[in-house]
Amino acid sequence: MTNKTLGGIEIEISMKYYIIAGEASGDLHGSNLMKELKVADAAAEFRFFGGDLMQQVGGKLVKHYREMAFMGFLNVLLNIRTIKRNMNFCKQDLLDYRPDVLILIDYAGFNLRIAEFAKQNNITVYYYISPKLWAWKEYRVKKIRALVDEMFTIFPFETAFFKKHGVDVNYVGNPLFDSIGEFKKTAKSKADFLKEHQLDERPIIALLAGSRVQEIKYILSVMRDAVAGRNEYQLVLPGVNSVDKKLYEQILKGSEIKLLFNATYDVLNHAHTALVTSGTASLETALFNVPQTVLYKMEGGRVMDFIARRLVKIPWASLPNIILQKFAIQEYIQLEMTVENVSAELDKLLNDKKYRQQIFDDYKKMNELMGEPGCSKRAAEKMVELLKR
């Protein structure tokens, strides 16, 4: 909301926000940002690409992220018509809505193209949660500098990265502090959680298999085989609503793994150890103080492994390791993601007390580096302040 004077009378004008989040994590962070924007701008109007969490806050959901989550070169190629259709729809929708600001959340391949279109049509562009240019495709920094009016970063190392490239940023801290803090205010006790999901007292190994169909297809079967036969533990997989339940059931058939929906944070809150698909989930797992091993694989086998090793600019894949600038937790990426490797590492995580303690110590350092809670509030207040100018 902003104030304008008309005929000597001060009137309040509501501001229109168009937000694009193309993944589950973006939906989470987008929803928290929207809540704080409504506090900073009581008359805020929202239109967005996102998911169920953003829809719960209010405004108009025009495209759900489950229609947009295509990962990997082959999958993108097979769905190129759908991607182009989504992009053309978004461009026209932007012109029809004419927002005061377009807020982009990660999802670089799609969002940078939309940023270019917005810039050509004199629409202000804010980027909240930077694309991972520090890991690969560093050349895209030039696009950020040319197309984005304000960048809001969530990791301290990003600030230094963008400064090196002559891009001023607003460092606001990490939104996962806010999401997890809100969850813990009303979190179920362990007894209630176990009772609700018919679990027993054995320690829980959490399996976080990703939020995209392609990730689940490549990674969950390795997780399943690596945890097989560990009868002294309960094996729990938090499912993602945007993924067809039949896919999970097909991969889990014959295993002892329990599938739960709408329970990711509940599972992490009471987990002993975790196997985690690389991405936001690795940072969430660390913030819940759960020792973990990080896995990742996409189609392409040796060819993709060869390409990835030459494109990726940093030696780590998981966010906790990137923040700490060290291998605090083990990663098995592409060809290294075998049942044998993951099973052997899981043995260490479950049985080596010194190893677990070192991970806990590293998690503590990571928390200190990331700053204080309140990211969504700081980002929203700064956005509204800049728009009022």
PDB file of N, CA and C in Angstrom, residues 46-146:
ATOM      1  N   PHE A  46      -2.359 -10.035  -4.664  1.00  0.00           N
ATOM      2  CA  PHE A  46      -1.422 -11.041  -5.164  1.00  0.00           C
ATOM      3  C   PHE A  46      -1.999 -11.823  -6.346  1.00  0.00           C
ATOM      4  N   ARG A  47      -1.135 -12.074  -7.303  1.00  0.00           N
ATOM      5  CA  ARG A  47      -1.420 -12.997  -8.406  1.00  0.00           C
ATOM      6  C   ARG A  47      -0.130 -13.784  -8.588  1.00  0.00           C
ATOM      7  N   PHE A  48      -0.221 -15.112  -8.787  1.00  0.00           N
ATOM      8  CA  PHE A  48       1.025 -15.873  -8.701  1.00  0.00           C
ATOM      9  C   PHE A  48       0.997 -17.240  -9.369  1.00  0.00           C
ATOM     10  N   PHE A  49       2.194 -17.658  -9.760  1.00  0.00           N
ATOM     11  CA  PHE A  49       2.510 -19.052 -10.074  1.00  0.00           C
ATOM     12  C   PHE A  49       3.050 -19.619  -8.761  1.00  0.00           C
ATOM     13  N   GLY A  50       2.508 -20.692  -8.264  1.00  0.00           N
ATOM     14  CA  GLY A  50       2.973 -21.223  -6.981  1.00  0.00           C
ATOM     15  C   GLY A  50       2.279 -22.514  -6.636  1.00  0.00           C
ATOM     16  N   GLY A  51       1.907 -22.647  -5.358  1.00  0.00           N
ATOM     17  CA  GLY A  51       1.294 -23.891  -4.921  1.00  0.00           C
ATOM     18  C   GLY A  51       0.259 -23.683  -3.837  1.00  0.00           C
ATOM     19  N   ASP A  52      -0.043 -24.761  -3.123  1.00  0.00           N
ATOM     20  CA  ASP A  52      -1.114 -24.753  -2.134  1.00  0.00           C
ATOM     21  C   ASP A  52      -0.833 -23.788  -0.982  1.00  0.00           C
ATOM     22  N   LEU A  53       0.418 -23.695  -0.551  1.00  0.00           N
ATOM     23  CA  LEU A  53       0.744 -22.832   0.590  1.00  0.00           C
ATOM     24  C   LEU A  53       0.527 -21.357   0.250  1.00  0.00           C
ATOM     25  N   MET A  54       0.927 -20.947  -0.941  1.00  0.00           N
ATOM     26  CA  MET A  54       0.700 -19.572  -1.372  1.00  0.00           C
ATOM     27  C   MET A  54      -0.792 -19.307  -1.543  1.00  0.00           C
ATOM     28  N   GLN A  55      -1.510 -20.299  -2.037  1.00  0.00           N
ATOM     29  CA  GLN A  55      -2.953 -20.143  -2.234  1.00  0.00           C
ATOM     30  C   GLN A  55      -3.675 -19.937  -0.911  1.00  0.00           C
ATOM     31  N   GLN A  56      -3.166 -20.580   0.139  1.00  0.00           N
ATOM     32  CA  GLN A  56      -3.782 -20.426   1.466  1.00  0.00           C
ATOM     33  C   GLN A  56      -3.656 -19.009   2.006  1.00  0.00           C
ATOM     34  N   VAL A  57      -2.607 -18.296   1.575  1.00  0.00           N
ATOM     35  CA  VAL A  57      -2.422 -16.914   2.046  1.00  0.00           C
ATOM     36  C   VAL A  57      -3.432 -15.988   1.398  1.00  0.00           C
ATOM     37  N   GLY A  58      -3.781 -16.245   0.152  1.00  0.00           N
ATOM     38  CA  GLY A  58      -4.771 -15.418  -0.540  1.00  0.00           C
ATOM     39  C   GLY A  58      -4.270 -14.945  -1.883  1.00  0.00           C
ATOM     40  N   GLY A  59      -5.157 -14.322  -2.653  1.00  0.00           N
ATOM     41  CA  GLY A  59      -4.809 -13.891  -3.985  1.00  0.00           C
ATOM     42  C   GLY A  59      -5.213 -14.931  -5.010  1.00  0.00           C
ATOM     43  N   LYS A  60      -4.718 -14.795  -6.233  1.00  0.00           N
ATOM     44  CA  LYS A  60      -5.123 -15.657  -7.337  1.00  0.00           C
ATOM     45  C   LYS A  60      -3.975 -16.546  -7.802  1.00  0.00           C
ATOM     46  N   LEU A  61      -4.133 -17.858  -7.617  1.00  0.00           N
ATOM     47  CA  LEU A  61      -3.177 -18.829  -8.154  1.00  0.00           C
ATOM     48  C   LEU A  61      -3.544 -19.084  -9.610  1.00  0.00           C
ATOM     49  N   VAL A  62      -2.636 -18.734 -10.535  1.00  0.00           N
ATOM     50  CA  VAL A  62      -2.944 -18.895 -11.958  1.00  0.00           C
ATOM     51  C   VAL A  62      -2.268 -20.120 -12.575  1.00  0.00           C
ATOM     52  N   LYS A  63      -1.224 -20.638 -11.921  1.00  0.00           N
ATOM     53  CA  LYS A  63      -0.558 -21.845 -12.422  1.00  0.00           C
ATOM     54  C   LYS A  63       0.133 -22.550 -11.253  1.00  0.00           C
ATOM     55  N   HIS A  64      -0.174 -23.835 -11.083  1.00  0.00           N
ATOM     56  CA  HIS A  64       0.428 -24.598  -9.991  1.00  0.00           C
ATOM     57  C   HIS A  64       1.806 -25.098 -10.405  1.00  0.00           C
ATOM     58  N   TYR A  65       2.752 -25.130  -9.452  1.00  0.00           N
ATOM     59  CA  TYR A  65       4.124 -25.529  -9.789  1.00  0.00           C
ATOM     60  C   TYR A  65       4.224 -26.968 -10.284  1.00  0.00           C
ATOM     61  N   ARG A  66       3.254 -27.819  -9.944  1.00  0.00           N
ATOM     62  CA  ARG A  66       3.336 -29.207 -10.415  1.00  0.00           C
ATOM     63  C   ARG A  66       3.214 -29.288 -11.949  1.00  0.00           C
ATOM     64  N   GLU A  67       2.692 -28.224 -12.573  1.00  0.00           N
ATOM     65  CA  GLU A  67       2.616 -28.165 -14.034  1.00  0.00           C
ATOM     66  C   GLU A  67       3.909 -27.638 -14.654  1.00  0.00           C
ATOM     67  N   MET A  68       4.911 -27.324 -13.804  1.00  0.00           N
ATOM     68  CA  MET A  68       6.100 -26.640 -14.293  1.00  0.00           C
ATOM     69  C   MET A  68       7.405 -27.318 -13.898  1.00  0.00           C
ATOM     70  N   ALA A  69       7.365 -28.313 -13.032  1.00  0.00           N
ATOM     71  CA  ALA A  69       8.594 -28.872 -12.442  1.00  0.00           C
ATOM     72  C   ALA A  69       9.228 -29.916 -13.348  1.00  0.00           C
ATOM     73  N   PHE A  70       9.899 -29.450 -14.403  1.00  0.00           N
ATOM     74  CA  PHE A  70      10.596 -30.352 -15.308  1.00  0.00           C
ATOM     75  C   PHE A  70      12.092 -30.254 -15.058  1.00  0.00           C
ATOM     76  N   MET A  71      12.743 -31.400 -14.850  1.00  0.00           N
ATOM     77  CA  MET A  71      14.143 -31.421 -14.450  1.00  0.00           C
ATOM     78  C   MET A  71      14.939 -32.328 -15.368  1.00  0.00           C
ATOM     79  N   GLY A  72      16.146 -31.900 -15.692  1.00  0.00           N
ATOM     80  CA  GLY A  72      17.013 -32.711 -16.525  1.00  0.00           C
ATOM     81  C   GLY A  72      16.840 -32.393 -18.001  1.00  0.00           C
ATOM     82  N   PHE A  73      17.932 -32.489 -18.751  1.00  0.00           N
ATOM     83  CA  PHE A  73      17.931 -32.075 -20.154  1.00  0.00           C
ATOM     84  C   PHE A  73      16.867 -32.812 -20.968  1.00  0.00           C
ATOM     85  N   LEU A  74      16.812 -34.148 -20.855  1.00  0.00           N
ATOM     86  CA  LEU A  74      15.877 -34.939 -21.655  1.00  0.00           C
ATOM     87  C   LEU A  74      14.436 -34.611 -21.300  1.00  0.00           C
ATOM     88  N   ASN A  75      14.152 -34.500 -20.001  1.00  0.00           N
ATOM     89  CA  ASN A  75      12.782 -34.216 -19.580  1.00  0.00           C
ATOM     90  C   ASN A  75      12.334 -32.831 -20.036  1.00  0.00           C
ATOM     91  N   VAL A  76      13.236 -31.867 -19.972  1.00  0.00           N
ATOM     92  CA  VAL A  76      12.916 -30.520 -20.463  1.00  0.00           C
ATOM     93  C   VAL A  76      12.634 -30.570 -21.965  1.00  0.00           C
ATOM     94  N   LEU A  77      13.464 -31.318 -22.693  1.00  0.00           N
ATOM     95  CA  LEU A  77      13.284 -31.428 -24.139  1.00  0.00           C
ATOM     96  C   LEU A  77      11.939 -32.062 -24.484  1.00  0.00           C
ATOM     97  N   LEU A  78      11.567 -33.093 -23.762  1.00  0.00           N
ATOM     98  CA  LEU A  78      10.303 -33.778 -24.024  1.00  0.00           C
ATOM     99  C   LEU A  78       9.087 -32.912 -23.710  1.00  0.00           C
ATOM    100  N   ASN A  79       9.283 -31.947 -22.808  1.00  0.00           N
ATOM    101  CA  ASN A  79       8.162 -31.102 -22.390  1.00  0.00           C
ATOM    102  C   ASN A  79       8.313 -29.651 -22.862  1.00  0.00           C
ATOM    103  N   ILE A  80       9.103 -29.449 -23.910  1.00  0.00           N
ATOM    104  CA  ILE A  80       9.415 -28.095 -24.346  1.00  0.00           C
ATOM    105  C   ILE A  80       8.163 -27.318 -24.756  1.00  0.00           C
ATOM    106  N   ARG A  81       7.201 -27.985 -25.357  1.00  0.00           N
ATOM    107  CA  ARG A  81       5.969 -27.295 -25.764  1.00  0.00           C
ATOM    108  C   ARG A  81       5.192 -26.801 -24.555  1.00  0.00           C
ATOM    109  N   THR A  82       5.125 -27.638 -23.516  1.00  0.00           N
ATOM    110  CA  THR A  82       4.429 -27.233 -22.289  1.00  0.00           C
ATOM    111  C   THR A  82       5.131 -26.049 -21.639  1.00  0.00           C
ATOM    112  N   ILE A  83       6.457 -26.097 -21.614  1.00  0.00           N
ATOM    113  CA  ILE A  83       7.233 -25.003 -21.013  1.00  0.00           C
ATOM    114  C   ILE A  83       6.999 -23.705 -21.779  1.00  0.00           C
ATOM    115  N   LYS A  84       7.037 -23.767 -23.107  1.00  0.00           N
ATOM    116  CA  LYS A  84       6.783 -22.574 -23.923  1.00  0.00           C
ATOM    117  C   LYS A  84       5.369 -22.054 -23.724  1.00  0.00           C
ATOM    118  N   ARG A  85       4.417 -22.977 -23.609  1.00  0.00           N
ATOM    119  CA  ARG A  85       3.029 -22.576 -23.389  1.00  0.00           C
ATOM    120  C   ARG A  85       2.885 -21.871 -22.047  1.00  0.00           C
ATOM    121  N   ASN A  86       3.531 -22.416 -21.016  1.00  0.00           N
ATOM    122  CA  ASN A  86       3.496 -21.765 -19.695  1.00  0.00           C
ATOM    123  C   ASN A  86       4.118 -20.368 -19.752  1.00  0.00           C
ATOM    124  N   MET A  87       5.223 -20.253 -20.486  1.00  0.00           N
ATOM    125  CA  MET A  87       5.924 -18.976 -20.574  1.00  0.00           C
ATOM    126  C   MET A  87       5.081 -17.932 -21.311  1.00  0.00           C
ATOM    127  N   ASN A  88       4.472 -18.334 -22.416  1.00  0.00           N
ATOM    128  CA  ASN A  88       3.635 -17.404 -23.178  1.00  0.00           C
ATOM    129  C   ASN A  88       2.416 -16.970 -22.371  1.00  0.00           C
ATOM    130  N   PHE A  89       1.846 -17.931 -21.638  1.00  0.00           N
ATOM    131  CA  PHE A  89       0.712 -17.583 -20.777  1.00  0.00           C
ATOM    132  C   PHE A  89       1.125 -16.572 -19.719  1.00  0.00           C
ATOM    133  N   CYS A  90       2.293 -16.796 -19.120  1.00  0.00           N
ATOM    134  CA  CYS A  90       2.774 -15.899 -18.075  1.00  0.00           C
ATOM    135  C   CYS A  90       3.004 -14.493 -18.616  1.00  0.00           C
ATOM    136  N   LYS A  91       3.591 -14.394 -19.784  1.00  0.00           N
ATOM    137  CA  LYS A  91       3.856 -13.082 -20.379  1.00  0.00           C
ATOM    138  C   LYS A  91       2.571 -12.309 -20.615  1.00  0.00           C
ATOM    139  N   GLN A  92       1.587 -12.972 -21.191  1.00  0.00           N
ATOM    140  CA  GLN A  92       0.317 -12.291 -21.446  1.00  0.00           C
ATOM    141  C   GLN A  92      -0.390 -11.921 -20.145  1.00  0.00           C
ATOM    142  N   ASP A  93      -0.301 -12.824 -19.163  1.00  0.00           N
ATOM    143  CA  ASP A  93      -0.941 -12.569 -17.871  1.00  0.00           C
ATOM    144  C   ASP A  93      -0.318 -11.360 -17.177  1.00  0.00           C
ATOM    145  N   LEU A  94       1.007 -11.227 -17.306  1.00  0.00           N
ATOM    146  CA  LEU A  94       1.692 -10.062 -16.746  1.00  0.00           C
ATOM    147  C   LEU A  94       1.198  -8.767 -17.385  1.00  0.00           C
ATOM    148  N   LEU A  95       1.076  -8.782 -18.697  1.00  0.00           N
ATOM    149  CA  LEU A  95       0.603  -7.588 -19.405  1.00  0.00           C
ATOM    150  C   LEU A  95      -0.829  -7.238 -19.003  1.00  0.00           C
ATOM    151  N   ASP A  96      -1.655  -8.258 -18.837  1.00  0.00           N
ATOM    152  CA  ASP A  96      -3.057  -8.020 -18.452  1.00  0.00           C
ATOM    153  C   ASP A  96      -3.164  -7.497 -17.023  1.00  0.00           C
ATOM    154  N   TYR A  97      -2.338  -8.030 -16.135  1.00  0.00           N
ATOM    155  CA  TYR A  97      -2.432  -7.676 -14.709  1.00  0.00           C
ATOM    156  C   TYR A  97      -1.705  -6.373 -14.386  1.00  0.00           C
ATOM    157  N   ARG A  98      -0.608  -6.106 -15.075  1.00  0.00           N
ATOM    158  CA  ARG A  98       0.209  -4.901 -14.860  1.00  0.00           C
ATOM    159  C   ARG A  98       0.542  -4.692 -13.378  1.00  0.00           C
ATOM    160  N   PRO A  99       1.358  -5.569 -12.799  1.00  0.00           N
ATOM    161  CA  PRO A  99       1.683  -5.450 -11.368  1.00  0.00           C
ATOM    162  C   PRO A  99       2.617  -4.273 -11.100  1.00  0.00           C
ATOM    163  N   ASP A 100       2.647  -3.844  -9.854  1.00  0.00           N
ATOM    164  CA  ASP A 100       3.637  -2.845  -9.441  1.00  0.00           C
ATOM    165  C   ASP A 100       5.030  -3.468  -9.391  1.00  0.00           C
ATOM    166  N   VAL A 101       5.083  -4.775  -9.127  1.00  0.00           N
ATOM    167  CA  VAL A 101       6.371  -5.460  -9.070  1.00  0.00           C
ATOM    168  C   VAL A 101       6.176  -6.935  -9.384  1.00  0.00           C
ATOM    169  N   LEU A 102       7.147  -7.482 -10.096  1.00  0.00           N
ATOM    170  CA  LEU A 102       7.232  -8.923 -10.345  1.00  0.00           C
ATOM    171  C   LEU A 102       8.290  -9.478  -9.401  1.00  0.00           C
ATOM    172  N   ILE A 103       7.899 -10.434  -8.540  1.00  0.00           N
ATOM    173  CA  ILE A 103       8.838 -11.048  -7.595  1.00  0.00           C
ATOM    174  C   ILE A 103       9.120 -12.477  -8.044  1.00  0.00           C
ATOM    175  N   LEU A 104      10.369 -12.741  -8.375  1.00  0.00           N
ATOM    176  CA  LEU A 104      10.793 -14.056  -8.853  1.00  0.00           C
ATOM    177  C   LEU A 104      11.473 -14.823  -7.726  1.00  0.00           C
ATOM    178  N   ILE A 105      11.124 -16.112  -7.591  1.00  0.00           N
ATOM    179  CA  ILE A 105      11.695 -16.940  -6.531  1.00  0.00           C
ATOM    180  C   ILE A 105      12.451 -18.108  -7.158  1.00  0.00           C
ATOM    181  N   ASP A 106      13.808 -18.036  -7.129  1.00  0.00           N
ATOM    182  CA  ASP A 106      14.685 -19.086  -7.667  1.00  0.00           C
ATOM    183  C   ASP A 106      14.259 -19.462  -9.092  1.00  0.00           C
ATOM    184  N   TYR A 107      14.195 -20.758  -9.440  1.00  0.00           N
ATOM    185  CA  TYR A 107      13.626 -21.252 -10.705  1.00  0.00           C
ATOM    186  C   TYR A 107      14.180 -20.494 -11.908  1.00  0.00           C
ATOM    187  N   ALA A 108      15.508 -20.486 -12.027  1.00  0.00           N
ATOM    188  CA  ALA A 108      16.217 -19.555 -12.916  1.00  0.00           C
ATOM    189  C   ALA A 108      15.876 -19.706 -14.397  1.00  0.00           C
ATOM    190  N   GLY A 109      15.816 -20.942 -14.908  1.00  0.00           N
ATOM    191  CA  GLY A 109      15.608 -21.126 -16.335  1.00  0.00           C
ATOM    192  C   GLY A 109      14.377 -20.413 -16.844  1.00  0.00           C
ATOM    193  N   PHE A 110      13.292 -20.509 -16.114  1.00  0.00           N
ATOM    194  CA  PHE A 110      12.024 -19.870 -16.471  1.00  0.00           C
ATOM    195  C   PHE A 110      12.043 -18.394 -16.085  1.00  0.00           C
ATOM    196  N   ASN A 111      12.452 -18.127 -14.863  1.00  0.00           N
ATOM    197  CA  ASN A 111      12.301 -16.772 -14.324  1.00  0.00           C
ATOM    198  C   ASN A 111      13.181 -15.727 -15.005  1.00  0.00           C
ATOM    199  N   LEU A 112      14.372 -16.097 -15.422  1.00  0.00           N
ATOM    200  CA  LEU A 112      15.227 -15.105 -16.087  1.00  0.00           C
ATOM    201  C   LEU A 112      14.654 -14.700 -17.447  1.00  0.00           C
ATOM    202  N   ARG A 113      13.985 -15.613 -18.113  1.00  0.00           N
ATOM    203  CA  ARG A 113      13.328 -15.257 -19.376  1.00  0.00           C
ATOM    204  C   ARG A 113      12.139 -14.324 -19.131  1.00  0.00           C
ATOM    205  N   ILE A 114      11.417 -14.592 -18.058  1.00  0.00           N
ATOM    206  CA  ILE A 114      10.296 -13.713 -17.715  1.00  0.00           C
ATOM    207  C   ILE A 114      10.810 -12.350 -17.262  1.00  0.00           C
ATOM    208  N   ALA A 115      11.944 -12.329 -16.561  1.00  0.00           N
ATOM    209  CA  ALA A 115      12.542 -11.052 -16.142  1.00  0.00           C
ATOM    210  C   ALA A 115      12.875 -10.194 -17.357  1.00  0.00           C
ATOM    211  N   GLU A 116      13.412 -10.828 -18.403  1.00  0.00           N
ATOM    212  CA  GLU A 116      13.745 -10.092 -19.633  1.00  0.00           C
ATOM    213  C   GLU A 116      12.498  -9.488 -20.264  1.00  0.00           C
ATOM    214  N   PHE A 117      11.418 -10.278 -20.301  1.00  0.00           N
ATOM    215  CA  PHE A 117      10.154  -9.782 -20.855  1.00  0.00           C
ATOM    216  C   PHE A 117       9.607  -8.627 -20.008  1.00  0.00           C
ATOM    217  N   ALA A 118       9.666  -8.788 -18.689  1.00  0.00           N
ATOM    218  CA  ALA A 118       9.160  -7.744 -17.799  1.00  0.00           C
ATOM    219  C   ALA A 118       9.933  -6.442 -17.981  1.00  0.00           C
ATOM    220  N   LYS A 119      11.236  -6.558 -18.097  1.00  0.00           N
ATOM    221  CA  LYS A 119      12.075  -5.373 -18.272  1.00  0.00           C
ATOM    222  C   LYS A 119      11.718  -4.646 -19.567  1.00  0.00           C
ATOM    223  N   GLN A 120      11.481  -5.411 -20.623  1.00  0.00           N
ATOM    224  CA  GLN A 120      11.109  -4.828 -21.910  1.00  0.00           C
ATOM    225  C   GLN A 120       9.772  -4.087 -21.835  1.00  0.00           C
ATOM    226  N   ASN A 121       8.949  -4.466 -20.844  1.00  0.00           N
ATOM    227  CA  ASN A 121       7.625  -3.866 -20.713  1.00  0.00           C
ATOM    228  C   ASN A 121       7.501  -2.983 -19.471  1.00  0.00           C
ATOM    229  N   ASN A 122       8.653  -2.511 -18.990  1.00  0.00           N
ATOM    230  CA  ASN A 122       8.701  -1.532 -17.894  1.00  0.00           C
ATOM    231  C   ASN A 122       8.011  -2.015 -16.619  1.00  0.00           C
ATOM    232  N   ILE A 123       8.188  -3.287 -16.307  1.00  0.00           N
ATOM    233  CA  ILE A 123       7.677  -3.845 -15.055  1.00  0.00           C
ATOM    234  C   ILE A 123       8.860  -4.031 -14.102  1.00  0.00           C
ATOM    235  N   THR A 124       8.760  -3.505 -12.907  1.00  0.00           N
ATOM    236  CA  THR A 124       9.823  -3.624 -11.908  1.00  0.00           C
ATOM    237  C   THR A 124      10.026  -5.088 -11.535  1.00  0.00           C
ATOM    238  N   VAL A 125      11.288  -5.511 -11.446  1.00  0.00           N
ATOM    239  CA  VAL A 125      11.615  -6.915 -11.162  1.00  0.00           C
ATOM    240  C   VAL A 125      12.446  -7.026  -9.891  1.00  0.00           C
ATOM    241  N   TYR A 126      11.940  -7.808  -8.916  1.00  0.00           N
ATOM    242  CA  TYR A 126      12.700  -8.165  -7.727  1.00  0.00           C
ATOM    243  C   TYR A 126      12.978  -9.667  -7.776  1.00  0.00           C
ATOM    244  N   TYR A 127      14.182 -10.070  -7.389  1.00  0.00           N
ATOM    245  CA  TYR A 127      14.509 -11.501  -7.329  1.00  0.00           C
ATOM    246  C   TYR A 127      14.747 -11.878  -5.876  1.00  0.00           C
ATOM    247  N   TYR A 128      13.900 -12.792  -5.363  1.00  0.00           N
ATOM    248  CA  TYR A 128      13.988 -13.244  -3.971  1.00  0.00           C
ATOM    249  C   TYR A 128      14.432 -14.704  -3.998  1.00  0.00           C
ATOM    250  N   ILE A 129      15.556 -14.993  -3.382  1.00  0.00           N
ATOM    251  CA  ILE A 129      16.210 -16.299  -3.403  1.00  0.00           C
ATOM    252  C   ILE A 129      16.890 -16.477  -4.759  1.00  0.00           C
ATOM    253  N   SER A 130      18.143 -16.166  -4.774  1.00  0.00           N
ATOM    254  CA  SER A 130      18.938 -16.099  -6.002  1.00  0.00           C
ATOM    255  C   SER A 130      19.043 -17.450  -6.698  1.00  0.00           C
ATOM    256  N   PRO A 131      19.083 -17.436  -8.038  1.00  0.00           N
ATOM    257  CA  PRO A 131      19.491 -18.654  -8.755  1.00  0.00           C
ATOM    258  C   PRO A 131      20.905 -19.032  -8.306  1.00  0.00           C
ATOM    259  N   LYS A 132      21.224 -20.294  -8.403  1.00  0.00           N
ATOM    260  CA  LYS A 132      22.513 -20.784  -7.871  1.00  0.00           C
ATOM    261  C   LYS A 132      23.651 -20.542  -8.873  1.00  0.00           C
ATOM    262  N   LEU A 133      23.845 -19.278  -9.211  1.00  0.00           N
ATOM    263  CA  LEU A 133      24.863 -18.915 -10.192  1.00  0.00           C
ATOM    264  C   LEU A 133      26.266 -19.163  -9.667  1.00  0.00           C
ATOM    265  N   TRP A 134      26.418 -19.175  -8.354  1.00  0.00           N
ATOM    266  CA  TRP A 134      27.722 -19.420  -7.744  1.00  0.00           C
ATOM    267  C   TRP A 134      28.165 -20.870  -7.924  1.00  0.00           C
ATOM    268  N   ALA A 135      27.214 -21.745  -8.285  1.00  0.00           N
ATOM    269  CA  ALA A 135      27.548 -23.154  -8.497  1.00  0.00           C
ATOM    270  C   ALA A 135      27.844 -23.445  -9.972  1.00  0.00           C
ATOM    271  N   TRP A 136      27.033 -22.860 -10.858  1.00  0.00           N
ATOM    272  CA  TRP A 136      27.254 -23.054 -12.282  1.00  0.00           C
ATOM    273  C   TRP A 136      26.499 -21.983 -13.056  1.00  0.00           C
ATOM    274  N   LYS A 137      26.820 -21.852 -14.343  1.00  0.00           N
ATOM    275  CA  LYS A 137      26.253 -20.815 -15.201  1.00  0.00           C
ATOM    276  C   LYS A 137      26.499 -19.426 -14.634  1.00  0.00           C
ATOM    277  N   GLU A 138      27.744 -19.186 -14.233  1.00  0.00           N
ATOM    278  CA  GLU A 138      28.121 -17.895 -13.638  1.00  0.00           C
ATOM    279  C   GLU A 138      27.891 -16.735 -14.613  1.00  0.00           C
ATOM    280  N   TYR A 139      27.918 -17.038 -15.897  1.00  0.00           N
ATOM    281  CA  TYR A 139      27.718 -15.999 -16.901  1.00  0.00           C
ATOM    282  C   TYR A 139      26.349 -15.322 -16.793  1.00  0.00           C
ATOM    283  N   ARG A 140      25.391 -15.994 -16.134  1.00  0.00           N
ATOM    284  CA  ARG A 140      24.060 -15.409 -15.993  1.00  0.00           C
ATOM    285  C   ARG A 140      24.039 -14.181 -15.080  1.00  0.00           C
ATOM    286  N   VAL A 141      25.143 -13.927 -14.379  1.00  0.00           N
ATOM    287  CA  VAL A 141      25.216 -12.736 -13.536  1.00  0.00           C
ATOM    288  C   VAL A 141      24.976 -11.482 -14.374  1.00  0.00           C
ATOM    289  N   LYS A 142      25.456 -11.499 -15.610  1.00  0.00           N
ATOM    290  CA  LYS A 142      25.236 -10.345 -16.490  1.00  0.00           C
ATOM    291  C   LYS A 142      23.749 -10.093 -16.698  1.00  0.00           C
ATOM    292  N   LYS A 143      22.984 -11.169 -16.823  1.00  0.00           N
ATOM    293  CA  LYS A 143      21.532 -11.020 -16.973  1.00  0.00           C
ATOM    294  C   LYS A 143      20.907 -10.443 -15.712  1.00  0.00           C
ATOM    295  N   ILE A 144      21.355 -10.924 -14.566  1.00  0.00           N
ATOM    296  CA  ILE A 144      20.839 -10.401 -13.302  1.00  0.00           C
ATOM    297  C   ILE A 144      21.083  -8.901 -13.226  1.00  0.00           C
ATOM    298  N   ARG A 145      22.293  -8.490 -13.557  1.00  0.00           N
ATOM    299  CA  ARG A 145      22.662  -7.077 -13.474  1.00  0.00           C
ATOM    300  C   ARG A 145      21.806  -6.234 -14.429  1.00  0.00           C
ATOM    301  N   ALA A 146      21.485  -6.791 -15.594  1.00  0.00           N
ATOM    302  CA  ALA A 146      20.744  -6.039 -16.597  1.00  0.00           C
ATOM    303  C   ALA A 146      19.235  -6.059 -16.382  1.00  0.00           C
TER     304      ALA A 146
END
